[in-house]
Amino acid sequence: MRIVYGLGVLLEAILIAHCAICSFKKHDRLGKSVCIYETLTFACAIVFFVFTFVPGHTVTVLAKGLTMALFDWMLIALMFYTQYYTGAVKTFKGVQAASMIFAVLDTYMLIENTWTNKIFDIESIKS
């Protein structure tokens, strides 16, 4: 079952990469924002695959932290996409700046958590 799950995650990552490549061919800001979002989603799928299948405590904690950090960056990319889609790019400059600052700090703390375990820790549970 674990192999089937892993193949499903890899198939999803390949499909997301294909979508990113297709959106990169668009030469407007909306296409570029979709490409960035899809690339972050692809990276998140690969890091989640590492989290699921690579043994080792340090690698697992780092991969889970990176997965959560990539969620932040995916939400920011989604915010930029919706702003380009609706034409409200200049309206939310303060929200953009605050979101970017939060994402940078959160990414730093989640990567640092690999060695400090101040935010979370992962333990193996077997029946």
Short mmCIF file of C-alpha atoms in Angstrom, two decimals:
data_model
loop_
_atom_site.label_atom_id
_atom_site.label_comp_id
_atom_site.label_asym_id
_atom_site.label_seq_id
_atom_site.Cartn_x
_atom_site.Cartn_y
_atom_site.Cartn_z
CA MET A 1 0.00 0.00 0.00
CA ARG A 2 2.85 2.35 0.77
CA ILE A 3 4.29 1.89 -2.74
CA VAL A 4 0.90 2.65 -4.33
CA TYR A 5 0.63 5.80 -2.21
CA GLY A 6 4.15 6.87 -3.22
CA LEU A 7 3.41 6.32 -6.89
CA GLY A 8 0.25 8.41 -6.50
CA VAL A 9 2.21 11.27 -4.96
CA LEU A 10 4.82 11.11 -7.73
CA LEU A 11 2.14 10.99 -10.43
CA GLU A 12 0.50 14.05 -8.88
CA ALA A 13 3.86 15.86 -8.83
CA ILE A 14 4.44 15.04 -12.50
CA LEU A 15 0.98 16.33 -13.46
CA ILE A 16 1.54 19.53 -11.47
CA ALA A 17 4.93 20.01 -13.19
CA HIS A 18 3.21 19.62 -16.56
CA CYS A 19 0.68 22.32 -15.60
CA ALA A 20 3.53 24.61 -14.50
CA ILE A 21 5.30 24.14 -17.82
CA CYS A 22 2.11 24.83 -19.77
CA SER A 23 1.37 27.99 -17.79
CA PHE A 24 4.97 29.18 -18.25
CA LYS A 25 4.32 29.37 -22.00
CA LYS A 26 1.77 32.12 -21.40
CA HIS A 27 3.51 35.46 -21.67
CA ASP A 28 1.32 37.53 -19.38
CA ARG A 29 1.39 38.23 -15.65
CA LEU A 30 -1.53 35.91 -14.97
CA GLY A 31 0.24 32.99 -16.65
CA LYS A 32 3.44 33.71 -14.76
CA SER A 33 1.60 33.84 -11.43
CA VAL A 34 -0.02 30.47 -12.21
CA CYS A 35 3.43 29.10 -13.11
CA ILE A 36 4.87 30.24 -9.78
CA TYR A 37 1.93 28.75 -7.89
CA GLU A 38 2.21 25.43 -9.73
CA THR A 39 5.99 25.31 -9.23
CA LEU A 40 5.56 25.81 -5.48
CA THR A 41 2.91 23.10 -5.46
CA PHE A 42 5.29 20.75 -7.30
CA ALA A 43 8.03 21.49 -4.75
CA CYS A 44 5.57 20.85 -1.92
CA ALA A 45 4.61 17.47 -3.41
CA ILE A 46 8.28 16.45 -3.72
CA VAL A 47 9.09 17.56 -0.16
CA PHE A 48 6.01 15.71 1.10
CA PHE A 49 7.25 12.60 -0.72
CA VAL A 50 10.58 12.97 1.09
CA PHE A 51 8.74 13.45 4.39
CA THR A 52 6.75 10.28 3.83
CA PHE A 53 9.39 7.91 2.49
CA VAL A 54 12.89 8.98 3.58
CA PRO A 55 13.88 7.57 6.98
CA GLY A 56 15.69 9.58 9.63
CA HIS A 57 14.45 11.95 12.28
CA THR A 58 16.28 15.07 11.08
CA VAL A 59 15.23 14.62 7.45
CA THR A 60 11.62 13.98 8.47
CA VAL A 61 11.38 17.05 10.70
CA LEU A 62 13.06 19.24 8.05
CA ALA A 63 10.78 17.94 5.31
CA LYS A 64 7.65 18.52 7.40
CA GLY A 65 8.82 22.05 8.25
CA LEU A 66 9.51 22.77 4.58
CA THR A 67 6.08 21.41 3.66
CA MET A 68 4.44 23.82 6.08
CA ALA A 69 6.64 26.69 4.87
CA LEU A 70 5.71 25.92 1.27
CA PHE A 71 2.04 26.14 2.29
CA ASP A 72 2.71 29.76 3.31
CA TRP A 73 4.39 30.54 -0.01
CA MET A 74 1.62 28.79 -1.96
CA LEU A 75 -0.96 30.99 -0.21
CA ILE A 76 1.05 34.09 -1.11
CA ALA A 77 1.27 32.93 -4.73
CA LEU A 78 -2.49 32.36 -4.68
CA MET A 79 -2.95 35.87 -3.31
CA PHE A 80 -0.88 37.33 -6.17
CA TYR A 81 -2.82 35.25 -8.70
CA THR A 82 -6.17 36.50 -7.42
CA GLN A 83 -4.91 40.08 -7.40
CA TYR A 84 -3.74 39.81 -11.02
CA TYR A 85 -6.95 38.02 -11.99
CA THR A 86 -9.19 40.67 -10.43
CA GLY A 87 -6.97 43.61 -11.39
CA ALA A 88 -6.53 44.74 -7.77
CA VAL A 89 -2.73 44.53 -7.70
CA LYS A 90 -2.05 47.99 -6.29
CA THR A 91 -4.86 47.86 -3.74
CA PHE A 92 -3.27 45.43 -1.27
CA LYS A 93 0.40 46.52 -1.02
CA GLY A 94 0.33 46.49 2.80
CA VAL A 95 -1.19 43.02 2.89
CA GLN A 96 1.44 41.80 0.41
CA ALA A 97 4.29 43.19 2.50
CA ALA A 98 2.91 41.81 5.77
CA SER A 99 2.33 38.39 4.21
CA MET A 100 5.85 38.27 2.80
CA ILE A 101 7.41 39.26 6.14
CA PHE A 102 5.33 36.63 7.95
CA ALA A 103 6.28 33.95 5.40
CA VAL A 104 10.00 34.74 5.64
CA LEU A 105 9.92 34.60 9.46
CA ASP A 106 7.79 31.45 9.48
CA THR A 107 10.08 29.74 6.97
CA TYR A 108 13.11 30.61 9.06
CA MET A 109 11.47 29.30 12.24
CA LEU A 110 10.30 26.08 10.57
CA ILE A 111 13.78 25.35 9.19
CA GLU A 112 15.37 26.21 12.53
CA ASN A 113 12.91 23.83 14.20
CA THR A 114 14.84 20.95 12.63
CA TRP A 115 17.55 21.39 15.25
CA THR A 116 15.71 23.11 18.10
CA ASN A 117 12.30 21.33 18.08
CA LYS A 118 10.65 24.44 19.56
CA ILE A 119 7.60 24.30 17.28
CA PHE A 120 7.02 20.57 16.81
CA ASP A 121 8.76 17.20 16.95
CA ILE A 122 8.04 13.95 15.14
CA GLU A 123 8.17 10.51 16.68
CA SER A 124 7.78 7.16 15.00
CA ILE A 125 4.75 5.21 16.19
CA LYS A 126 4.46 1.53 15.34
CA SER A 127 1.82 -0.92 16.44
#
